[in-house]
PDB file of C-alpha atoms in Angstrom:
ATOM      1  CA  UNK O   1     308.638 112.897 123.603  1.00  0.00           C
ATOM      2  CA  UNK O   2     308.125 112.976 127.042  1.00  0.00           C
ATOM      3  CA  UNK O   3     305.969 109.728 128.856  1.00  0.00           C
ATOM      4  CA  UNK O   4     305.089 108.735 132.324  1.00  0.00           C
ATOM      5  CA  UNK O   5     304.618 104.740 132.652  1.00  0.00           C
ATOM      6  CA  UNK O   6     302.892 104.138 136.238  1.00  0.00           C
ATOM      7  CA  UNK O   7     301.769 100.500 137.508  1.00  0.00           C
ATOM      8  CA  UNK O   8     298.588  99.206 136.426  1.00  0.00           C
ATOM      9  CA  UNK O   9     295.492  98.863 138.764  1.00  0.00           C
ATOM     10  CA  UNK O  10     293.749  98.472 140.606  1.00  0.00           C
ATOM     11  CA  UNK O  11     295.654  97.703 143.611  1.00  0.00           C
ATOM     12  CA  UNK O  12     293.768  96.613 146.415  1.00  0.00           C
ATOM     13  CA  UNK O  13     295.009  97.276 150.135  1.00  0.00           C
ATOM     14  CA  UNK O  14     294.003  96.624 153.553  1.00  0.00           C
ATOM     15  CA  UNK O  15     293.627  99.569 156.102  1.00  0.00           C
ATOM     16  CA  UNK O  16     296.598  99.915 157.612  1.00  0.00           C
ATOM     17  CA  UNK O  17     298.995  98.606 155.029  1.00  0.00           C
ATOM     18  CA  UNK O  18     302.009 100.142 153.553  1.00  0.00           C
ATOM     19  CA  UNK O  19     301.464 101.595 149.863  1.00  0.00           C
ATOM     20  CA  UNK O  20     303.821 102.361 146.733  1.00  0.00           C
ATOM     21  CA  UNK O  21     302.327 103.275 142.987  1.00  0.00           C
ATOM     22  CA  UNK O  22     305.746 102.755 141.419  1.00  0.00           C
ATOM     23  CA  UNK O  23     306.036 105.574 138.721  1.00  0.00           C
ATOM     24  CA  UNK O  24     309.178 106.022 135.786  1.00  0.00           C
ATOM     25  CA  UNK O  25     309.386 108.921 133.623  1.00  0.00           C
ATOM     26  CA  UNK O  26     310.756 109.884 130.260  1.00  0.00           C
ATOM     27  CA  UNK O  27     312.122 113.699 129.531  1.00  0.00           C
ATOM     28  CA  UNK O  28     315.286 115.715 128.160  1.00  0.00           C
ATOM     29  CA  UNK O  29     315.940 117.807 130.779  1.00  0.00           C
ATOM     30  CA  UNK O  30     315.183 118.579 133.769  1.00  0.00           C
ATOM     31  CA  UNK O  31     311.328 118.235 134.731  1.00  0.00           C
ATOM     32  CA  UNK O  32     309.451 118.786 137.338  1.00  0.00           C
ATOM     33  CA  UNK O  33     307.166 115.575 138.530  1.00  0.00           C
ATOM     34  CA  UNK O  34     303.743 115.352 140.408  1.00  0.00           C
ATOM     35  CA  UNK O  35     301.748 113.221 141.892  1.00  0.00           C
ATOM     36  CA  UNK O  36     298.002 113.709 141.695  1.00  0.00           C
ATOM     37  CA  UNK O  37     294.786 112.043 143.150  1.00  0.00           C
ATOM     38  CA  UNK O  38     291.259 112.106 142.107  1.00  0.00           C
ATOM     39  CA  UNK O  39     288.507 111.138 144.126  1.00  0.00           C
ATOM     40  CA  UNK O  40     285.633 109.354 142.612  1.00  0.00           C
ATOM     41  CA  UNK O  41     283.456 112.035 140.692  1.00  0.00           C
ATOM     42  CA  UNK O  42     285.650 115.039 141.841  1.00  0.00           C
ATOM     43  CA  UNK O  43     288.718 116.565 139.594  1.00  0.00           C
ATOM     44  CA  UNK O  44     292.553 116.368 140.112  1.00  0.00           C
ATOM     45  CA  UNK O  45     294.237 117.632 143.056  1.00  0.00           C
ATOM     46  CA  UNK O  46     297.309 118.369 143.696  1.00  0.00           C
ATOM     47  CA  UNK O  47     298.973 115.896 146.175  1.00  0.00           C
ATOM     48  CA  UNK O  48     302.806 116.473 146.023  1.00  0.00           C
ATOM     49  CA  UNK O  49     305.507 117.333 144.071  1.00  0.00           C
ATOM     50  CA  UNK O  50     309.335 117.678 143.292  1.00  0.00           C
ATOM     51  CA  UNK O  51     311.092 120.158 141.307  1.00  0.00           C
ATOM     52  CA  UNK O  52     314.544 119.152 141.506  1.00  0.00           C
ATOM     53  CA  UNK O  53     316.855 115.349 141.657  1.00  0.00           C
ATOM     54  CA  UNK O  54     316.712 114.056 145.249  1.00  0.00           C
ATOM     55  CA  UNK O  55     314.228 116.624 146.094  1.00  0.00           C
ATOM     56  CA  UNK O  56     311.056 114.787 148.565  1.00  0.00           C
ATOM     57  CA  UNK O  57     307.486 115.631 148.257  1.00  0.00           C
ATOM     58  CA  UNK O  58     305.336 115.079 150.616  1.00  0.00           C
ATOM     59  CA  UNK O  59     301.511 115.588 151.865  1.00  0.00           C
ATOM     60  CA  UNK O  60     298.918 113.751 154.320  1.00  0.00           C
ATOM     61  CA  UNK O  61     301.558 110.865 155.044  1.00  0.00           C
ATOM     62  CA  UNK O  62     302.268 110.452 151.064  1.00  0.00           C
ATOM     63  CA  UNK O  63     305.537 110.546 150.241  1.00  0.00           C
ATOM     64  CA  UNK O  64     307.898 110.587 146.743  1.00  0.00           C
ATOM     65  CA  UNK O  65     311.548 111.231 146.108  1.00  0.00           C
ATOM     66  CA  UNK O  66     312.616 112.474 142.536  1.00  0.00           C
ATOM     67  CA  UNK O  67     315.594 110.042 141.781  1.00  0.00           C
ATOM     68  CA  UNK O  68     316.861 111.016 138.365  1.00  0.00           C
ATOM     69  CA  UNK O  69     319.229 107.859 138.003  1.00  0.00           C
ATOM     70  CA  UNK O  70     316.462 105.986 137.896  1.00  0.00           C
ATOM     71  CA  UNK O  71     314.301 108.422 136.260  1.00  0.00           C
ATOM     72  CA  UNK O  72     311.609 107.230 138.839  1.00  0.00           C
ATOM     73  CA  UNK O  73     309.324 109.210 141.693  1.00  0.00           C
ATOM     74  CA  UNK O  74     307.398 106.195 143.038  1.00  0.00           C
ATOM     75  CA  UNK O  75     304.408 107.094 145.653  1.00  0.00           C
ATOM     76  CA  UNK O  76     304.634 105.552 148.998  1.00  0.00           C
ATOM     77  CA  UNK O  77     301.991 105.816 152.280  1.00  0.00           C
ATOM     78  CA  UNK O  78     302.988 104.142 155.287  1.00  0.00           C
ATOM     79  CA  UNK O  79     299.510 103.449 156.758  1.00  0.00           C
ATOM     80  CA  UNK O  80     296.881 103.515 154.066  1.00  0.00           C
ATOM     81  CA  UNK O  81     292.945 104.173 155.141  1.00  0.00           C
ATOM     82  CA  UNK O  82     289.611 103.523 153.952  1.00  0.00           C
ATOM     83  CA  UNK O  83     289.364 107.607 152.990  1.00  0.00           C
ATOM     84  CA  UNK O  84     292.757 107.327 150.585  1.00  0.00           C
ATOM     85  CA  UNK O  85     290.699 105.062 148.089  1.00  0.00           C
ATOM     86  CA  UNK O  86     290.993 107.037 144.447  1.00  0.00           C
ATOM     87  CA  UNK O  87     292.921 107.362 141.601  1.00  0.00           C
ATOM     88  CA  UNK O  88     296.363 108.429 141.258  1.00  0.00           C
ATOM     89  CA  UNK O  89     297.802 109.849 138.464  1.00  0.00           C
ATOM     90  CA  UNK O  90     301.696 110.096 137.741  1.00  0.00           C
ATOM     91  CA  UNK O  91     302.628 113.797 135.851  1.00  0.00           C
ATOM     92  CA  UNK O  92     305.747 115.483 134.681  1.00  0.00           C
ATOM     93  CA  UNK O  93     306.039 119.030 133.500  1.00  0.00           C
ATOM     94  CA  UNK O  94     309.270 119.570 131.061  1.00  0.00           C
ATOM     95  CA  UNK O  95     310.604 122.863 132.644  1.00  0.00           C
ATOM     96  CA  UNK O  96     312.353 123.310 136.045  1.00  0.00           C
ATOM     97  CA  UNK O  97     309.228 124.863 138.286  1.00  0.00           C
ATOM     98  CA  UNK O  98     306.750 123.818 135.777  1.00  0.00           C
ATOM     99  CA  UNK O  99     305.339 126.531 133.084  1.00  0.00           C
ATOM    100  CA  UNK O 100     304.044 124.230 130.700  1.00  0.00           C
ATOM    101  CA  UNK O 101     301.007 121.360 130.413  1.00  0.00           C
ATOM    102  CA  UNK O 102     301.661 118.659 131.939  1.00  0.00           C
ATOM    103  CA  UNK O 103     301.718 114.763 130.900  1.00  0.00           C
ATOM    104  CA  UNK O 104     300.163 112.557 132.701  1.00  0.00           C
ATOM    105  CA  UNK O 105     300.491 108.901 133.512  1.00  0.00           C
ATOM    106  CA  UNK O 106     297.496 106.819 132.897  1.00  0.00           C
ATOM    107  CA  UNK O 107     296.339 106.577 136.986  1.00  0.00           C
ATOM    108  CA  UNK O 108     296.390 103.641 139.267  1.00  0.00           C
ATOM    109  CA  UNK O 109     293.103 102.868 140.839  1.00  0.00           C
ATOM    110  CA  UNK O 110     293.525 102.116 145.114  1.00  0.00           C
ATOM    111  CA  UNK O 111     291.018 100.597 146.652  1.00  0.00           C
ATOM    112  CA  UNK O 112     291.318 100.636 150.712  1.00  0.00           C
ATOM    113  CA  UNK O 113     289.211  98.011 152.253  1.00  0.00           C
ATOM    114  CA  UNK O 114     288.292  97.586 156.517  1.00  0.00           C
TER     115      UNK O 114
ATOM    116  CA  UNK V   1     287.449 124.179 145.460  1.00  0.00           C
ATOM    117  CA  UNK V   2     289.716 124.435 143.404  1.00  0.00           C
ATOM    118  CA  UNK V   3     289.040 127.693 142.217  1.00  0.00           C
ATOM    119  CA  UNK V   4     287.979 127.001 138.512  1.00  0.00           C
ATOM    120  CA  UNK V   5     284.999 126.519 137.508  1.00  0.00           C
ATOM    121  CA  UNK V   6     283.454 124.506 134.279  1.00  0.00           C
ATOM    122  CA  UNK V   7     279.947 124.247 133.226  1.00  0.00           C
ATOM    123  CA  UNK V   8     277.968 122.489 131.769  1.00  0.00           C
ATOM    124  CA  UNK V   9     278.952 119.652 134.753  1.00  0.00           C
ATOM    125  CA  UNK V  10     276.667 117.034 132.279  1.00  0.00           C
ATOM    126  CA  UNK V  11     275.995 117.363 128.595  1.00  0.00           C
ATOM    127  CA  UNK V  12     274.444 114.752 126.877  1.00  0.00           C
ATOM    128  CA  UNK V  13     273.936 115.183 123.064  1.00  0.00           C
ATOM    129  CA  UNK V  14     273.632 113.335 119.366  1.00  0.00           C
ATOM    130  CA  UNK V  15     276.157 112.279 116.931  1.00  0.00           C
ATOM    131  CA  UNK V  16     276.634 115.020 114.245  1.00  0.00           C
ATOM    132  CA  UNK V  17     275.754 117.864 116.906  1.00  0.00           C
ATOM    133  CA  UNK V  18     277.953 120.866 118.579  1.00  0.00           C
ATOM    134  CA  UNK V  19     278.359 122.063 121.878  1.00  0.00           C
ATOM    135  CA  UNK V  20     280.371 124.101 124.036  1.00  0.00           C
ATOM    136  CA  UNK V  21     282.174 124.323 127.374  1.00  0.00           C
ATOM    137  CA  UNK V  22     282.834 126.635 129.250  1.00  0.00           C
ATOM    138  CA  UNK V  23     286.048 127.331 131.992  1.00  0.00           C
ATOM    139  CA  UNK V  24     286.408 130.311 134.279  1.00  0.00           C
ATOM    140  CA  UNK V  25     289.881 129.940 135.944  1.00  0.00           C
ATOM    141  CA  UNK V  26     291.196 130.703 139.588  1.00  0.00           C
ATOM    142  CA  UNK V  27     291.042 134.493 139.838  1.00  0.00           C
ATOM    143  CA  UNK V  28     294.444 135.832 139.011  1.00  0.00           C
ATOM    144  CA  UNK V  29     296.026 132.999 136.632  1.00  0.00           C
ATOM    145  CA  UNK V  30     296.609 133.753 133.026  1.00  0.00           C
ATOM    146  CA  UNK V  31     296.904 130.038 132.008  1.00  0.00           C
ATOM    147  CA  UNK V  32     293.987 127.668 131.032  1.00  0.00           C
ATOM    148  CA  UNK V  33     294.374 124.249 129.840  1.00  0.00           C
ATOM    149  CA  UNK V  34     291.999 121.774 128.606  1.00  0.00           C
ATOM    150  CA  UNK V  35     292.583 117.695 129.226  1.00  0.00           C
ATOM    151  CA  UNK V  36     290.425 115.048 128.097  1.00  0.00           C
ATOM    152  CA  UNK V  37     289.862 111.919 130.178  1.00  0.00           C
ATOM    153  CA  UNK V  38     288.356 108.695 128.386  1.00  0.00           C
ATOM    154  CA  UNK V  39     288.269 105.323 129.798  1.00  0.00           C
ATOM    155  CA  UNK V  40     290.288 103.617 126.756  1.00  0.00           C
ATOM    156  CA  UNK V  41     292.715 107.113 126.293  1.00  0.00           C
ATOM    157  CA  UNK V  42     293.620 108.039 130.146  1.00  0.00           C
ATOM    158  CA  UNK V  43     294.298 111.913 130.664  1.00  0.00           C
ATOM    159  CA  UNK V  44     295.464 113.837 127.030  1.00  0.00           C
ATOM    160  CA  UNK V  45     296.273 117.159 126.925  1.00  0.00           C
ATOM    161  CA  UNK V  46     294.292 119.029 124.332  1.00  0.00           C
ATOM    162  CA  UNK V  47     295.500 122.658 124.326  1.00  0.00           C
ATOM    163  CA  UNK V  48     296.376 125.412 126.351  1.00  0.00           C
ATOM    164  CA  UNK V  49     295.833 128.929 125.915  1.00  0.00           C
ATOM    165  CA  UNK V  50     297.849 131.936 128.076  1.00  0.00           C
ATOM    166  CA  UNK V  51     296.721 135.372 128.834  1.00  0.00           C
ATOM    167  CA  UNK V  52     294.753 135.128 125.446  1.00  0.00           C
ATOM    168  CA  UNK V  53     296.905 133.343 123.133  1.00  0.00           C
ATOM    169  CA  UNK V  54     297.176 129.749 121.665  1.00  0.00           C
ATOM    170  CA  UNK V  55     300.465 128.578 124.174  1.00  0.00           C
ATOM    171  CA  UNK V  56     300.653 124.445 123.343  1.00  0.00           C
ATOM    172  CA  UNK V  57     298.691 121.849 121.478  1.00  0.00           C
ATOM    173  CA  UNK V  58     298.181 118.719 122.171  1.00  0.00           C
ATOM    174  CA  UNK V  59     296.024 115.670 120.545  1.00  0.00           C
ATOM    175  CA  UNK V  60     293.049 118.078 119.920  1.00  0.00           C
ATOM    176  CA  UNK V  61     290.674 117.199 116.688  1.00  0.00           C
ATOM    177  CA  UNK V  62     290.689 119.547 113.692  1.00  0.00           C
ATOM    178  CA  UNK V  63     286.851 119.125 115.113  1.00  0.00           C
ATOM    179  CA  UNK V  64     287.566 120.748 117.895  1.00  0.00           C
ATOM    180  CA  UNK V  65     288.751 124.270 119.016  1.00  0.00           C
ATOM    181  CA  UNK V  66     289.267 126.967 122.326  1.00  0.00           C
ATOM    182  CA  UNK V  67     289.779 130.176 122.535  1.00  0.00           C
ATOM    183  CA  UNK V  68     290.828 132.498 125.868  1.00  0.00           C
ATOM    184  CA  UNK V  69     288.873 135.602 125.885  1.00  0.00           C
ATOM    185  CA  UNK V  70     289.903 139.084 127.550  1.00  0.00           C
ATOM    186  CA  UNK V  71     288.098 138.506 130.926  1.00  0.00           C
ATOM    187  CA  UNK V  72     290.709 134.948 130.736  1.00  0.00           C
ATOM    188  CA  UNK V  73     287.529 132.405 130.844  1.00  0.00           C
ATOM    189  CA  UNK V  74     288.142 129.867 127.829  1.00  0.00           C
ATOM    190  CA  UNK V  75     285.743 127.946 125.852  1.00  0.00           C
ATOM    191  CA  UNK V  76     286.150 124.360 124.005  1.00  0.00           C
ATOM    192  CA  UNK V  77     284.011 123.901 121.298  1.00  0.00           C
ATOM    193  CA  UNK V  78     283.494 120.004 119.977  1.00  0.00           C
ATOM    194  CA  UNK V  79     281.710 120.031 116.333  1.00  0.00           C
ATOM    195  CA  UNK V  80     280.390 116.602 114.275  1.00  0.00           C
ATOM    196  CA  UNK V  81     280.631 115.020 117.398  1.00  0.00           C
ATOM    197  CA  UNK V  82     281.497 111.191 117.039  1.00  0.00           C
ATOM    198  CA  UNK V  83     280.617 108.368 119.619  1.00  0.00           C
ATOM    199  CA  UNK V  84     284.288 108.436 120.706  1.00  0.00           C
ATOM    200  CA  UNK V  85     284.148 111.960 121.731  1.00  0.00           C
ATOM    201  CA  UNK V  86     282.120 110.903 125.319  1.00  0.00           C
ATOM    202  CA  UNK V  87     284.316 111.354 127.857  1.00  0.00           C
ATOM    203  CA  UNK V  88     285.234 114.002 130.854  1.00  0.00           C
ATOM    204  CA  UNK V  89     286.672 117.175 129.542  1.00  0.00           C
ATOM    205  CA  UNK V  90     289.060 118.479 132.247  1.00  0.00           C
ATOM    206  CA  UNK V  91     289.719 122.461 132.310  1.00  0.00           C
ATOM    207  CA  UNK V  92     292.826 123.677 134.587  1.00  0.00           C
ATOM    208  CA  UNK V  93     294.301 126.761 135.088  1.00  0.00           C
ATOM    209  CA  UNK V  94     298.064 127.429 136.774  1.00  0.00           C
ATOM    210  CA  UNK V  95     300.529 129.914 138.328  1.00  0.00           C
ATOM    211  CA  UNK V  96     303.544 129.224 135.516  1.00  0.00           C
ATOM    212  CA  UNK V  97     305.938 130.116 137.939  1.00  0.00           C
ATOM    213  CA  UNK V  98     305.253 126.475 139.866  1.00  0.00           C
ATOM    214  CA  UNK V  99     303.599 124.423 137.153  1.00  0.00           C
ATOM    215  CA  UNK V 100     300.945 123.110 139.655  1.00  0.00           C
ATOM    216  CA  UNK V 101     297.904 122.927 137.699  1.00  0.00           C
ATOM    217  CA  UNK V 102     294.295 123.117 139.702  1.00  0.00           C
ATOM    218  CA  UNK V 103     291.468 121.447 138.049  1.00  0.00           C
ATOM    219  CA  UNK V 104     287.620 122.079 137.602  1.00  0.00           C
ATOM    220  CA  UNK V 105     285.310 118.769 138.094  1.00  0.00           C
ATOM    221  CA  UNK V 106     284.992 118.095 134.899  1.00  0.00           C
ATOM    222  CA  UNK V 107     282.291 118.489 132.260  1.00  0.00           C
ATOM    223  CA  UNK V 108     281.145 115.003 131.265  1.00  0.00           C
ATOM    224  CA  UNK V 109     279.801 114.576 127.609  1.00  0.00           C
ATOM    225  CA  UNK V 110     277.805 111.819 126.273  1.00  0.00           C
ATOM    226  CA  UNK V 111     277.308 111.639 122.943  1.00  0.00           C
ATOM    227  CA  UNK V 112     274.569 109.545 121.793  1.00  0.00           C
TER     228      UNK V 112
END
């Protein structure tokens, strides 16, 4: 079935420095992928997402490009800050444009520190 | 906001007892899903329900069940709850036609 394998946390960052949750994915097909953050006692949101092979997401400096030979869509941030501390959760959904649940990596905790 | 909405935010209840959440979706989607986040499980999808009818299931207990009703808010309902069944139960509702899903904060249950 389908699977989403992201990097363990937590990973801890100073302000200012560069950022990538590295994320691989499992699916026949062609799925769409997500990326999704939660901030401490708040649900998911939506950060970015890709519906198609070399396609880019991107949102508040976060960045990921769907590269199907590698079957990965790892998050990168150029500048991290003390605000983008939360959890971060990997997702696929199996159907071009989405239509069905989603399955979800198991998060990767980011702690930004001054 | 996300647009849907969950209550009760905090339940906290005994082994052996029911309860029941509640999920009204963003106005206008048909689609309501229920995830369950648990420190030792991550994020599982339980079920999802669509304009009324079952759609997918997931890793949902034969202890557990939903239902969608006509006005499209859903319900979970957790029976002979077990220690293991504390966790943060995640409603989310979606436009199909873009598979973005938009989450409610979450009703936490404690089971004592």
């Amino acid at each position: 079935g389908d699977s989403v394998t992201q990097m363990e946390g937590p990973v801890t960052l100073s302000e200012e420095a560069f950022l990538t949750i590295n994320c691989t994915y499992t699916a026949t097909g062609y799925p769409s992928l997500f990326w999704y953050v939660q901030y401490p006692g708040e649900g998911l949101q939506l950060l970015l997402k890709a519906t198609k092979a070399d396609d880019k997401g991107s949102n508040k400096g976060f960045e990921a490009t769907y590269r199907k030979e590698t079957t990965s869509f790892h998050l990168e941030k150029g500048s991290v800050q003390v605000s983008d501390s939360a959890v971060y959760f990997c997702a696929l959904s199996p159907f071009t444009g989405g239509g069905n649940k989603l399955t979800f990596g198991t998060g990767t905790q980011l702690k930004v520190e001054l | 906001d996300s647009g849907v909405t969950q209550t009760p935010k905090h339940l906290i209840t005994a082994t052996g007892q029911r309860v029941t959440l509640r999920c009204s979706p963003r106005s206008g989607d048909l689609s309501v899903y229920w995830y369950q986040q648990s420190l030792d499980q991550g994020l599982q999808f339980l079920i999802q329900y669509y304009n009324g009818e079952e759609r997918a299931k997931g890793n949902i207990l034969e202890r557990f069940s939903a239902q969608q009703f006509p006005d499209l808010h859903s319900e979970l309902n957790l029976s002979s709850l077990e220690l293991g069944d504390s966790a943060l139960y995640f409603c989310a509702s979606s436009v199909i036609a873009t598979g973005e899903l938009f989450f409610g904060e979450g009703s936490r249950l404690t089971v004592l």
